[in-house]
Tab-separated table of C-alpha atoms and ligand atoms in Angstrom:
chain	number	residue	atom	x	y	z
A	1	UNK	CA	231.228	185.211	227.967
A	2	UNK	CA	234.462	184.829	227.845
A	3	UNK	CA	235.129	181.587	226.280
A	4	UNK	CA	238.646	180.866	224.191
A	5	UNK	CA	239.624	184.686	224.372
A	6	UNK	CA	243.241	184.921	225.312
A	7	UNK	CA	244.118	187.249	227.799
A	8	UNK	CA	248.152	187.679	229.063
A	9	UNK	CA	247.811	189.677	232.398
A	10	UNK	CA	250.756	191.688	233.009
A	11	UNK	CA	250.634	192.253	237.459
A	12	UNK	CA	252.987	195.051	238.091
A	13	UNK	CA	254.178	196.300	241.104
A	14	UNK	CA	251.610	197.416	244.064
A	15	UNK	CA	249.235	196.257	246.905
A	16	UNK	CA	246.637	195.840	244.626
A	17	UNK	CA	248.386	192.851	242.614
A	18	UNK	CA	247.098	190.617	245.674
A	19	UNK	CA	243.819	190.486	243.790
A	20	UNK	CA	244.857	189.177	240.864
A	21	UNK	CA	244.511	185.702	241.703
A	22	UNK	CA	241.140	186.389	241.912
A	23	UNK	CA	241.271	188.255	238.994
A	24	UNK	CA	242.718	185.246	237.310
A	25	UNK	CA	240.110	183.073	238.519
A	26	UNK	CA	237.318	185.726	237.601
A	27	UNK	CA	238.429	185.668	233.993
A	28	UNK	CA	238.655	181.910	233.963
A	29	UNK	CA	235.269	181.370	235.130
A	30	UNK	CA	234.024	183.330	232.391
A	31	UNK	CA	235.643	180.942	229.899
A	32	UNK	CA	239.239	182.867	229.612
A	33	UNK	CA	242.555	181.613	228.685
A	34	UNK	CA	244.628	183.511	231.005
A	35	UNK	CA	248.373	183.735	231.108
A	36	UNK	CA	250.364	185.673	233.349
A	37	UNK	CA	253.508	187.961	233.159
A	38	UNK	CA	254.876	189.184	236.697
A	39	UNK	CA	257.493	192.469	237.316
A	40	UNK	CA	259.374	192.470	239.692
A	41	UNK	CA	257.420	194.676	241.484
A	42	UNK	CA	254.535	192.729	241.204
A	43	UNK	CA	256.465	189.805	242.393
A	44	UNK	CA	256.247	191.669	245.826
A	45	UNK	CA	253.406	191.390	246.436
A	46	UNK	CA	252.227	187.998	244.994
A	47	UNK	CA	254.518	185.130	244.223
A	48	UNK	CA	254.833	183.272	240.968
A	49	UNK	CA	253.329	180.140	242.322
A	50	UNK	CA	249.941	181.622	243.253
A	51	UNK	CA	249.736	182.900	239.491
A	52	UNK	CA	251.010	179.651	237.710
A	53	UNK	CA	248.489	177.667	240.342
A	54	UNK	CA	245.176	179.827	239.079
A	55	UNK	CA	246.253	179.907	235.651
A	56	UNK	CA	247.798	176.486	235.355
A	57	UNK	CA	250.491	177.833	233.143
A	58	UNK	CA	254.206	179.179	233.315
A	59	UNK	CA	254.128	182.517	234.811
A	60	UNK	CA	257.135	184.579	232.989
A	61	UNK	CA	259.237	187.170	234.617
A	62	UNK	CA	262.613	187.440	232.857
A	63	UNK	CA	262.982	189.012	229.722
A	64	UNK	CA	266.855	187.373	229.394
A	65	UNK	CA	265.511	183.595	230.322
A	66	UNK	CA	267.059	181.639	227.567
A	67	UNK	CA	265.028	178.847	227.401
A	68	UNK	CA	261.761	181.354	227.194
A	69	UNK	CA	263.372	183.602	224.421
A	70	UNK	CA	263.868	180.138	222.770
A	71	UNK	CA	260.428	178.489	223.249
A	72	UNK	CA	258.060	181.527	223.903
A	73	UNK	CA	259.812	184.980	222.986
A	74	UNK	CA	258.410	188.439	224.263
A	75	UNK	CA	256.699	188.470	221.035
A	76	UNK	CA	255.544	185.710	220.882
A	77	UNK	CA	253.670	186.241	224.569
A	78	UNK	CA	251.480	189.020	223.079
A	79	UNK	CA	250.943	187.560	219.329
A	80	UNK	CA	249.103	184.011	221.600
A	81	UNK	CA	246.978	186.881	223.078
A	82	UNK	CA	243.577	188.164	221.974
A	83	UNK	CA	244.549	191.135	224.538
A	84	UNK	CA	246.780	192.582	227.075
A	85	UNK	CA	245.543	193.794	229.715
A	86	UNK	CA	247.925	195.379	232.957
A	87	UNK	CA	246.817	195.366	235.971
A	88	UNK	CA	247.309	196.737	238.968
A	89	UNK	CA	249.207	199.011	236.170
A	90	UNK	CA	251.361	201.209	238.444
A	91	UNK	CA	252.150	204.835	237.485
A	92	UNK	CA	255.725	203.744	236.653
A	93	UNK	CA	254.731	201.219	233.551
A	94	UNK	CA	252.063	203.972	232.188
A	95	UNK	CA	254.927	206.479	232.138
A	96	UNK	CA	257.087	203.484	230.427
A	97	UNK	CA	254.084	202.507	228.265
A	98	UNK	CA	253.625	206.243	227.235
A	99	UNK	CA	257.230	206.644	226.798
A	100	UNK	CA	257.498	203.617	224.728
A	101	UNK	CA	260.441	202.483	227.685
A	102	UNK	CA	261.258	198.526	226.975
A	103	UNK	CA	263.073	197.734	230.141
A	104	UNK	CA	261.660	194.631	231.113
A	105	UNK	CA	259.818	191.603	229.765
A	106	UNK	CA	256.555	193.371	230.466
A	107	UNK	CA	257.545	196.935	229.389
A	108	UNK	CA	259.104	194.938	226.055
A	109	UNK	CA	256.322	192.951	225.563
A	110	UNK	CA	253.686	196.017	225.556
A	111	UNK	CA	256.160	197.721	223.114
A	112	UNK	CA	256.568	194.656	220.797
A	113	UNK	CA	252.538	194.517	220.451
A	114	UNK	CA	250.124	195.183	218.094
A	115	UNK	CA	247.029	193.928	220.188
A	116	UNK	CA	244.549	196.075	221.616
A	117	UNK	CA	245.932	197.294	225.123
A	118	UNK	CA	243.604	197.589	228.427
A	119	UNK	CA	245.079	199.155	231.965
A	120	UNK	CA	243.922	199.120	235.520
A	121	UNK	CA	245.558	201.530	237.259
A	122	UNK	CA	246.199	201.472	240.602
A	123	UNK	CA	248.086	203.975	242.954
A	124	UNK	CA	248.287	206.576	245.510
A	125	UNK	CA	245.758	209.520	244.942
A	126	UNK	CA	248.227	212.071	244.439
A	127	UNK	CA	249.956	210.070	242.184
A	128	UNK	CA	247.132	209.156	240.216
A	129	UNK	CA	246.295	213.191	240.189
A	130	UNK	CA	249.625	214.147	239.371
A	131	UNK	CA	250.181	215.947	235.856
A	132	UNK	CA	252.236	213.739	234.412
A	133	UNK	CA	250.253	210.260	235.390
A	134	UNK	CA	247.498	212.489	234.137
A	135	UNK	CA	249.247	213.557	230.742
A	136	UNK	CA	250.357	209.715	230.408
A	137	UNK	CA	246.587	208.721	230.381
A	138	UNK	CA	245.594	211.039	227.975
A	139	UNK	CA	248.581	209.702	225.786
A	140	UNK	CA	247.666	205.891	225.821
A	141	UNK	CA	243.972	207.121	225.404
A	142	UNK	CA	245.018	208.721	222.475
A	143	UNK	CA	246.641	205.950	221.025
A	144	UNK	CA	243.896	203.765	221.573
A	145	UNK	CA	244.424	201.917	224.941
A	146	UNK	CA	241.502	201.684	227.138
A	147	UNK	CA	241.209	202.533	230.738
A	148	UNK	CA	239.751	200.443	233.268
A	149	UNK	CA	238.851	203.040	236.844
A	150	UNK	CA	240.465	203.587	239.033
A	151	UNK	CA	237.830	203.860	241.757
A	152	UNK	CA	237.497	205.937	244.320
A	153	UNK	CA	237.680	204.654	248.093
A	154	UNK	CA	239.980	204.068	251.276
A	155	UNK	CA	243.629	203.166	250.084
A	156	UNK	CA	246.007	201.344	251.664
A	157	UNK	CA	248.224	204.324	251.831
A	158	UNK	CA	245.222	205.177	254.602
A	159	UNK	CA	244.533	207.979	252.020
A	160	UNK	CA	241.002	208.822	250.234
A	161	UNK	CA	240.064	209.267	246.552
A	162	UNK	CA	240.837	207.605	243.088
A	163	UNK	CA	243.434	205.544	242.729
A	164	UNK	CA	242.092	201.974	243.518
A	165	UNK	CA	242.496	199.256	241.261
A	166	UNK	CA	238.824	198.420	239.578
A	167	UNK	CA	237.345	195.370	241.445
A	168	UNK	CA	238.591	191.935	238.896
A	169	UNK	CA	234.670	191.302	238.611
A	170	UNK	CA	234.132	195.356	237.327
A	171	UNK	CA	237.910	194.045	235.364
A	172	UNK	CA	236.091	191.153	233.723
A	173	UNK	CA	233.049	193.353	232.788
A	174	UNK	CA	234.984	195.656	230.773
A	175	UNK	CA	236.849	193.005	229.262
A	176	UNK	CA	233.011	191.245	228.445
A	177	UNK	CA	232.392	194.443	226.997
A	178	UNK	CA	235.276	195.165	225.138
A	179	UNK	CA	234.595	191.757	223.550
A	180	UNK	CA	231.020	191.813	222.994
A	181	UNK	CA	229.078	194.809	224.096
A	182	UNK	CA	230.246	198.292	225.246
A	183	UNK	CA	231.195	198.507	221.826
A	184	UNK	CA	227.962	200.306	220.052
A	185	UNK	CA	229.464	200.771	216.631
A	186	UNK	CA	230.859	197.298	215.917
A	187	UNK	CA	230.217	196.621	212.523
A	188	UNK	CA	230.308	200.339	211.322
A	189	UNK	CA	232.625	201.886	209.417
A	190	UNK	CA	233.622	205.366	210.354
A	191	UNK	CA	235.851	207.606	208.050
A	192	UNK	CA	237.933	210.480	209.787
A	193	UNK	CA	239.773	212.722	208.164
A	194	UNK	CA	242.688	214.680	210.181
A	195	UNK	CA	245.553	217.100	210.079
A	196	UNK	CA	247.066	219.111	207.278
A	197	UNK	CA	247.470	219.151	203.713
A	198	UNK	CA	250.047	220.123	202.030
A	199	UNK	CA	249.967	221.584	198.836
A	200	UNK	CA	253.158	222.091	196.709
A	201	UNK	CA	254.619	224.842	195.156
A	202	UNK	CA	257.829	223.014	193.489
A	203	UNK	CA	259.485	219.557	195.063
A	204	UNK	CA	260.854	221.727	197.890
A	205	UNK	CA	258.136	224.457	198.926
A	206	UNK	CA	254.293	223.996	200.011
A	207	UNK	CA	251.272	225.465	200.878
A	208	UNK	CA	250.490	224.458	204.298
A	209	UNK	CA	248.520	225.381	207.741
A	210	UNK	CA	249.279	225.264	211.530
A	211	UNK	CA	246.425	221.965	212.006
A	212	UNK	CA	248.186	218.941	214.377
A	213	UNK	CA	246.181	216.163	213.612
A	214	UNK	CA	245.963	216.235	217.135
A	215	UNK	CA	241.470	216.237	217.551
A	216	UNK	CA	240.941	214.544	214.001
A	217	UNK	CA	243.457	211.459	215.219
A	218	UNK	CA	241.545	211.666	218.763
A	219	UNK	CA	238.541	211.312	217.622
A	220	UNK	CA	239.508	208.247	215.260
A	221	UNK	CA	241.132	206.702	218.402
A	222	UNK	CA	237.703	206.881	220.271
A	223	UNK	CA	235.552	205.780	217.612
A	224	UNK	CA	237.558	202.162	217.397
A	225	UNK	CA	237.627	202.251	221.283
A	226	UNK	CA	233.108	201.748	220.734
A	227	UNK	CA	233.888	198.946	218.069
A	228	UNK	CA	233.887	201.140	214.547
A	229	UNK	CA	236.079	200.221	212.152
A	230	UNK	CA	237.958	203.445	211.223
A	231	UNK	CA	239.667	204.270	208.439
A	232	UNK	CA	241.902	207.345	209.192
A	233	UNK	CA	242.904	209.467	206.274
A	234	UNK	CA	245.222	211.873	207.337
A	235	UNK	CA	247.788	214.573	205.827
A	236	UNK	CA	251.309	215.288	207.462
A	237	UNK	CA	251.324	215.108	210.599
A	238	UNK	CA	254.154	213.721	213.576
A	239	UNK	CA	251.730	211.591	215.306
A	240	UNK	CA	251.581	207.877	215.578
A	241	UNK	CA	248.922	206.208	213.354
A	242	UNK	CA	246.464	205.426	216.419
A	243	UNK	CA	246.119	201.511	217.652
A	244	UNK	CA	243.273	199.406	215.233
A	245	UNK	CA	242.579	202.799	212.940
A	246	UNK	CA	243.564	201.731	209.380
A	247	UNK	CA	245.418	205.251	208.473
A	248	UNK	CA	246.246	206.243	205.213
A	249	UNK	CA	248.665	208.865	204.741
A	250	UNK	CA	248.124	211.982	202.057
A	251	UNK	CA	249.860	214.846	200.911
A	252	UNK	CA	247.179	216.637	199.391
A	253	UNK	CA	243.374	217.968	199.222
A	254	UNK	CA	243.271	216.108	196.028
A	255	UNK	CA	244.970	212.934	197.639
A	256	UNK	CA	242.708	213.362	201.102
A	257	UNK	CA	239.442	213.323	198.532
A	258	UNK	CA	240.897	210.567	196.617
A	259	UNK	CA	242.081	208.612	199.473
A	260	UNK	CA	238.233	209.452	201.291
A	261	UNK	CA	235.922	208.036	198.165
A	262	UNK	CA	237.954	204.829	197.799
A	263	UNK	CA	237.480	204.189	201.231
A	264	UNK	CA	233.245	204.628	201.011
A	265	UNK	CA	230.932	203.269	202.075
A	266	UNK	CA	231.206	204.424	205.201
A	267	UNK	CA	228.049	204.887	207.446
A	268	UNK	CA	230.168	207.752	209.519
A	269	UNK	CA	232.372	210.203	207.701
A	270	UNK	CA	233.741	212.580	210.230
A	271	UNK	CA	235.912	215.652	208.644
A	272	UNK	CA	238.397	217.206	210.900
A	273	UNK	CA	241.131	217.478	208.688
A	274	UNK	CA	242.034	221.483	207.900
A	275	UNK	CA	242.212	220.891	204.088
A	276	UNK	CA	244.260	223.617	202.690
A	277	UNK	CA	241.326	225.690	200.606
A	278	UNK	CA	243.611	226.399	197.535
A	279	UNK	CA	246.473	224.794	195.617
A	280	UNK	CA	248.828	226.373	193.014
A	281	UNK	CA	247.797	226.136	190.101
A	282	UNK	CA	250.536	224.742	188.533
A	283	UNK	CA	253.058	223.336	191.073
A	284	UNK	CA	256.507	223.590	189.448
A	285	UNK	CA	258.384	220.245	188.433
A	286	UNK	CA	261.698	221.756	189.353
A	287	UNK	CA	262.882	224.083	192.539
A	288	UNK	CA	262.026	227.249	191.317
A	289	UNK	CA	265.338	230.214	191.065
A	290	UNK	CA	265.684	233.427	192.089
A	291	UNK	CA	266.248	234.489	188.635
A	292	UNK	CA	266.925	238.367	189.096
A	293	UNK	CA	263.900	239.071	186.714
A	294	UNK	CA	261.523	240.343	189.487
A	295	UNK	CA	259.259	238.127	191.725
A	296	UNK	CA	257.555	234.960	191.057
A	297	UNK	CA	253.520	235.419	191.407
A	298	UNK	CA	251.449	231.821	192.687
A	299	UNK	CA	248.512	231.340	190.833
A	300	UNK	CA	245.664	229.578	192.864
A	301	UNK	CA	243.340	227.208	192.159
A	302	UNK	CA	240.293	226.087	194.861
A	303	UNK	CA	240.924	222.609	196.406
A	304	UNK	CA	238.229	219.677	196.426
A	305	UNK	CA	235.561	220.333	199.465
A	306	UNK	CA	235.890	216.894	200.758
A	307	UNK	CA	233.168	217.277	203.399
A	308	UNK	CA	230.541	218.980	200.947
A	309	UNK	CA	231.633	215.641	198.744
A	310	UNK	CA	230.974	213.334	200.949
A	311	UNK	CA	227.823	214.988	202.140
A	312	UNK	CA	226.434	215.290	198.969
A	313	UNK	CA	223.348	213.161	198.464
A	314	UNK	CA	224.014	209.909	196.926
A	315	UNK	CA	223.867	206.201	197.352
A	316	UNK	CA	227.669	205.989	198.836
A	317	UNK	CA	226.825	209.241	201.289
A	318	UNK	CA	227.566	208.001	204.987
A	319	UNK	CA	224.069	208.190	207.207
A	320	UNK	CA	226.203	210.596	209.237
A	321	UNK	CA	228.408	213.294	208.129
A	322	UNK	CA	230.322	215.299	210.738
A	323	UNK	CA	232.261	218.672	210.195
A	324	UNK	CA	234.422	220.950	212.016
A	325	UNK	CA	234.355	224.781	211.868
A	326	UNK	CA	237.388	226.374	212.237
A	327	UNK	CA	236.565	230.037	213.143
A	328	UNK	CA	237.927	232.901	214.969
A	329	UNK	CA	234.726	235.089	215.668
A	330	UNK	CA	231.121	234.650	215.607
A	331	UNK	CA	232.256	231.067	216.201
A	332	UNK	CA	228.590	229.635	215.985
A	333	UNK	CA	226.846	231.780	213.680
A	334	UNK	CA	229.591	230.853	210.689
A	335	UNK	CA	229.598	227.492	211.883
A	336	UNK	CA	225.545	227.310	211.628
A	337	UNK	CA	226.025	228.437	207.983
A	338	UNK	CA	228.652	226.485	207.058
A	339	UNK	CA	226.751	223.523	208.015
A	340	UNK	CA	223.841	224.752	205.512
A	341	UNK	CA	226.434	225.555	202.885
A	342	UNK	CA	228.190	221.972	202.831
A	343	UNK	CA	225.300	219.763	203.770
A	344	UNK	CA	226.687	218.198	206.265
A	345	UNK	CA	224.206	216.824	209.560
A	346	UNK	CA	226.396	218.188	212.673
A	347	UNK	CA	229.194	220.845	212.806
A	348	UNK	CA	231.670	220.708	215.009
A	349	UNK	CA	232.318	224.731	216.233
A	350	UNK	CA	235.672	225.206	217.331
A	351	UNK	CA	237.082	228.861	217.914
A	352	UNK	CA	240.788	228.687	216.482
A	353	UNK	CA	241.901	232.593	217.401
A	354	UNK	CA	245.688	232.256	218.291
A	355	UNK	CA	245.117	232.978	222.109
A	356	UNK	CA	242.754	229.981	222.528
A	357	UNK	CA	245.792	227.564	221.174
A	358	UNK	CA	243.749	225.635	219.640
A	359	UNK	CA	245.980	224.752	216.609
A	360	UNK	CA	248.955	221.917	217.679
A	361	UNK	CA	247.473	222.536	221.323
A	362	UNK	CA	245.755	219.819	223.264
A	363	UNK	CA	242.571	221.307	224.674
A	364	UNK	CA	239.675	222.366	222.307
A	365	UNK	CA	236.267	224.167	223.250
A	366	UNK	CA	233.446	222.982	220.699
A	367	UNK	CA	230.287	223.802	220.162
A	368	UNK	CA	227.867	220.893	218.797
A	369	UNK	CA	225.089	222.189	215.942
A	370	UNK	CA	223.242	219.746	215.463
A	371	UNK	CA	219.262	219.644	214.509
A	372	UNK	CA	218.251	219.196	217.803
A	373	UNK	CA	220.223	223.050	218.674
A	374	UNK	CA	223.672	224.024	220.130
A	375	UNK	CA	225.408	222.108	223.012
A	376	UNK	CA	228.343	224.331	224.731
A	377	UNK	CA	231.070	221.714	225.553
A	378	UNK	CA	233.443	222.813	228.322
A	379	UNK	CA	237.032	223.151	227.266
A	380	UNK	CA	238.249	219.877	227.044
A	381	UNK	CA	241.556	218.026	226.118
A	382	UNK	CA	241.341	217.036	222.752
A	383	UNK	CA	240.902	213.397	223.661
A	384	UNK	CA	237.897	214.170	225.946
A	385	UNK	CA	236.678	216.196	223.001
A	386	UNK	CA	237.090	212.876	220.526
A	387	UNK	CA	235.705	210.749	223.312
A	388	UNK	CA	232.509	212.902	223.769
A	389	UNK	CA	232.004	213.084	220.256
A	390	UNK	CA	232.376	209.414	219.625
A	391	UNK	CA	230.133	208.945	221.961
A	392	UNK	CA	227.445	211.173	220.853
A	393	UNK	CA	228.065	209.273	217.439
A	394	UNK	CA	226.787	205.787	218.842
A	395	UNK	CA	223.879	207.378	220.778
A	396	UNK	CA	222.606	209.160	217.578
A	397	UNK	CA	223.495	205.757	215.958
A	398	UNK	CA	221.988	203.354	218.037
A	399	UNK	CA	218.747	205.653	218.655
A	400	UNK	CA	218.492	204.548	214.847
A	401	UNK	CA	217.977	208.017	213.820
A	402	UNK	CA	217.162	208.084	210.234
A	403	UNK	CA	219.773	207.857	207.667
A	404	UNK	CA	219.919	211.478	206.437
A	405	UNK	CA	220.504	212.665	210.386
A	406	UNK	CA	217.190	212.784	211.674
A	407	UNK	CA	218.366	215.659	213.893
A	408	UNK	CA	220.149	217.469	211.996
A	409	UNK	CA	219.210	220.507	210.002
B	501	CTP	N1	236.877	220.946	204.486
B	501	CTP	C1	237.057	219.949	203.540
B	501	CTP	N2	237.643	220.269	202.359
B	501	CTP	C2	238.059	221.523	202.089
B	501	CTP	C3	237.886	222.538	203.063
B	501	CTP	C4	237.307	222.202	204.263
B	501	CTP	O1	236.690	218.795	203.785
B	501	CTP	N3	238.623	221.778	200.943
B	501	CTP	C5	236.161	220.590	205.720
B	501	CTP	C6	236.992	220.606	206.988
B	501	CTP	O2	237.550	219.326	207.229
B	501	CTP	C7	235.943	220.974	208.024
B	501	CTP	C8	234.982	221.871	207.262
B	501	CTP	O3	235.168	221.555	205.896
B	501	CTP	O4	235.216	219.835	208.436
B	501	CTP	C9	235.152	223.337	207.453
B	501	CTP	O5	236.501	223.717	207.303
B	501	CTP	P1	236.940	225.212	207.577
B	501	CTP	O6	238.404	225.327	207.315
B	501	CTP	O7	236.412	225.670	208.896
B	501	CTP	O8	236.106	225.995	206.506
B	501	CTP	P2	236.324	226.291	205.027
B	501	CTP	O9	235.428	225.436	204.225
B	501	CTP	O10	237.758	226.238	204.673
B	501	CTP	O11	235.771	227.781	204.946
B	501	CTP	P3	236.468	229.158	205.394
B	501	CTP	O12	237.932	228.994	205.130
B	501	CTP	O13	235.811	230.139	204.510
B	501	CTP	O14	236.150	229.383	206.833
């Protein structure tokens, strides 16, 4: 189930790392490669020799070994691997993981990676409930690393509630299902589009809105986590380019559009970017001057409607095509129509009036048209919002629906 996928386990520091020679042996069974990196925290609680003994290889702990950096590297430890996955992953390396910290050969070698990233955290209760362990989850999600429990049940601490490390046979599941299943929309290709656009005025000014990037990135980041491959076409924004999302960066409407029909087919096209409506007409080659002679006026011209494009019918259309609604009163009823008006199958309904702080805030409150009627999501962070969303995706998906959204309207 497993067989010739390289894992490098990364044990860091806390009761729970006594498991992971089981863990080891768990992943082995299943046909696993497994090769082990211990902190020095983890090295507390189970010794280097029961590691190298399971996984009948070096176990490596220094990130200033010489003869390592010379044969093996810290890159070099996660480029042999297929994935990473930490665990127990204390709530000190998800802060350092969120922070991007490099202190140590683990902490380094998470940095230094571009393979996909899977945690098991285990802690106290109240530390796994605290804000900030809280805030660092919803970070990694957001970047594409995927979350193993923790479970709820007795602690050591003699305390009750989540916070226990996931049992290593529930580990090896998710890792079976990263691999194979639990991934509903391998071999689809899903096309986001997030954040702004910016539209210039002359090489120095632009037209531009208050939109973070923040949901449309989310929701790309989710879709890889169930196997898509995503193609993330986003304006300016100051986020990272999520983990496994190919992301192409645009100024424009015109550029998002451009950048949006070279990347079709898609069989999911998912618009969340808040294209700027209008342009100037003519943007001006040089900064323009306050030239005493009265002010300038902008001429505008309408942008592209990306999302009515790519819902139009045709042989490239996507079998799916999702849109947001950004509105600030009768949030549902405009969204209802604007679903009509761009022929799109769902609408995402999102009410953007400054006192929700929506825009460049992290929680959203959506309301799902679809055919089928109107689901009232809770307020959610934005990555439970991308989450729920992706998910919804591969349910409609795998329900094989019919191509023109059999339940949409
Ligand atoms: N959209 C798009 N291209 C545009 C304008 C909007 O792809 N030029 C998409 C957005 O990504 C979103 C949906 O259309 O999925 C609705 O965007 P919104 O800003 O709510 O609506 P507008 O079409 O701009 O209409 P209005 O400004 O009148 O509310």
């Amino acid at each position: 189930m497993l067989s010739g996928k390289r894992i490098l386990l990364i044990v860091t520091g806390g009761i729970a790392a006594y498991k992971t020679p089981d863990l080891v042996r768990r992943l082995r069974e299943r046909g696993a490669q497994v090769r082990c990196v211990l902190t020095a925290g983890g090295a507390q609680f189970v010794t280097p020799l029961a590691l190298g003994a399971v996984t009948g290889d070096k176990v490596y702990q220094d990130l200033f070994d010489l003869t390592d950096e010379q044969e093996m590297g810290h890159i070099q430890l996660s480029r042999d691997a297929d994935v990473i996955l930490v665990a127990p992953a204390s709530a000190d390396v998800l802060a350092k993981m969120a922070g991007g910290l490099a202190t140590d050969l683990a902490t380094t070698a998470l940095l230094a990676t571009d393979k996909p990233v899977m945690v098991a955290p285990a802690m106290n209760v109240r530390m796994w409930q605290h804000a900030a362990t809280q805030a660092n989850i919803e970070t990694l999600k957001s970047r594409g690393v995927t979350v193993i429990g923790p479970e709820e049940g007795d602690m050591a601490c003699g305390e009750f509630g989540p916070g226990r490390m996931s049992e290593p046979l529930d580990i090896a599941q998710a890792l079976i299902d990263f691999f194979h299943g639990g991934q509903p929309l391998r071999g689809k290709h899903a096309l986001v589009t997030s954040g702004p656009t910016h539209e210039p005025i002359d090489p120095v000014r632009y037209i531009a809105n208050r939109s973070s990037g923040k949901q449309g990135h989310a929701i790309a980041a989710a879709l890889a986590a169930l196997g898509a491959r995503v193609t993330l076409v986003t304006g300016p924004v100051t986020l990272k380019d999520p983990i496994g999302v190919a992301t192409v960066h645009v100024e424009t409407a015109r550029d998002m559009l451009a950048a949006c029909t070279e990347a079709l087919p898609a069989d999911i096209a998912v618009c969340a970017a808040a294209v700027a409506d209008w342009r100037t007409a003519d943007a001006a080659p040089e900064k323009m001057k306050k030239d005493g002679k009265g002010l300038p006026a902008l001429a505008l011209a309408e942008n592209p409607d990306i999302l009515a494009t790519l819902a139009a019918p045709g042989k490239n259309r996507p079998a799916l095509v999702v849109g947001f609604a950004a509105e600030t009163e009768n949030v549902v009823g405009h969204a209802v129509a604007k679903l009509k008006k761009k022929g799109c199958d769902w609408i995402c309904a999102n009410d953007v009036s400054p006192e929700t702080g929506t825009f460049g805030g992290d929680m959203n409150r959506v309301h799902l048209v679809t055919g089928s009627g109107v689901e009232d999501w809770p307020p959610q962070t934005k990555t439970q919002v991308g989450e729920r969303l992706a998910q919804r995706i591969a349910d409609h998906v795998t329900a094989g629906a019919d191509a023109t959204g059999a339940d949409a309207e």
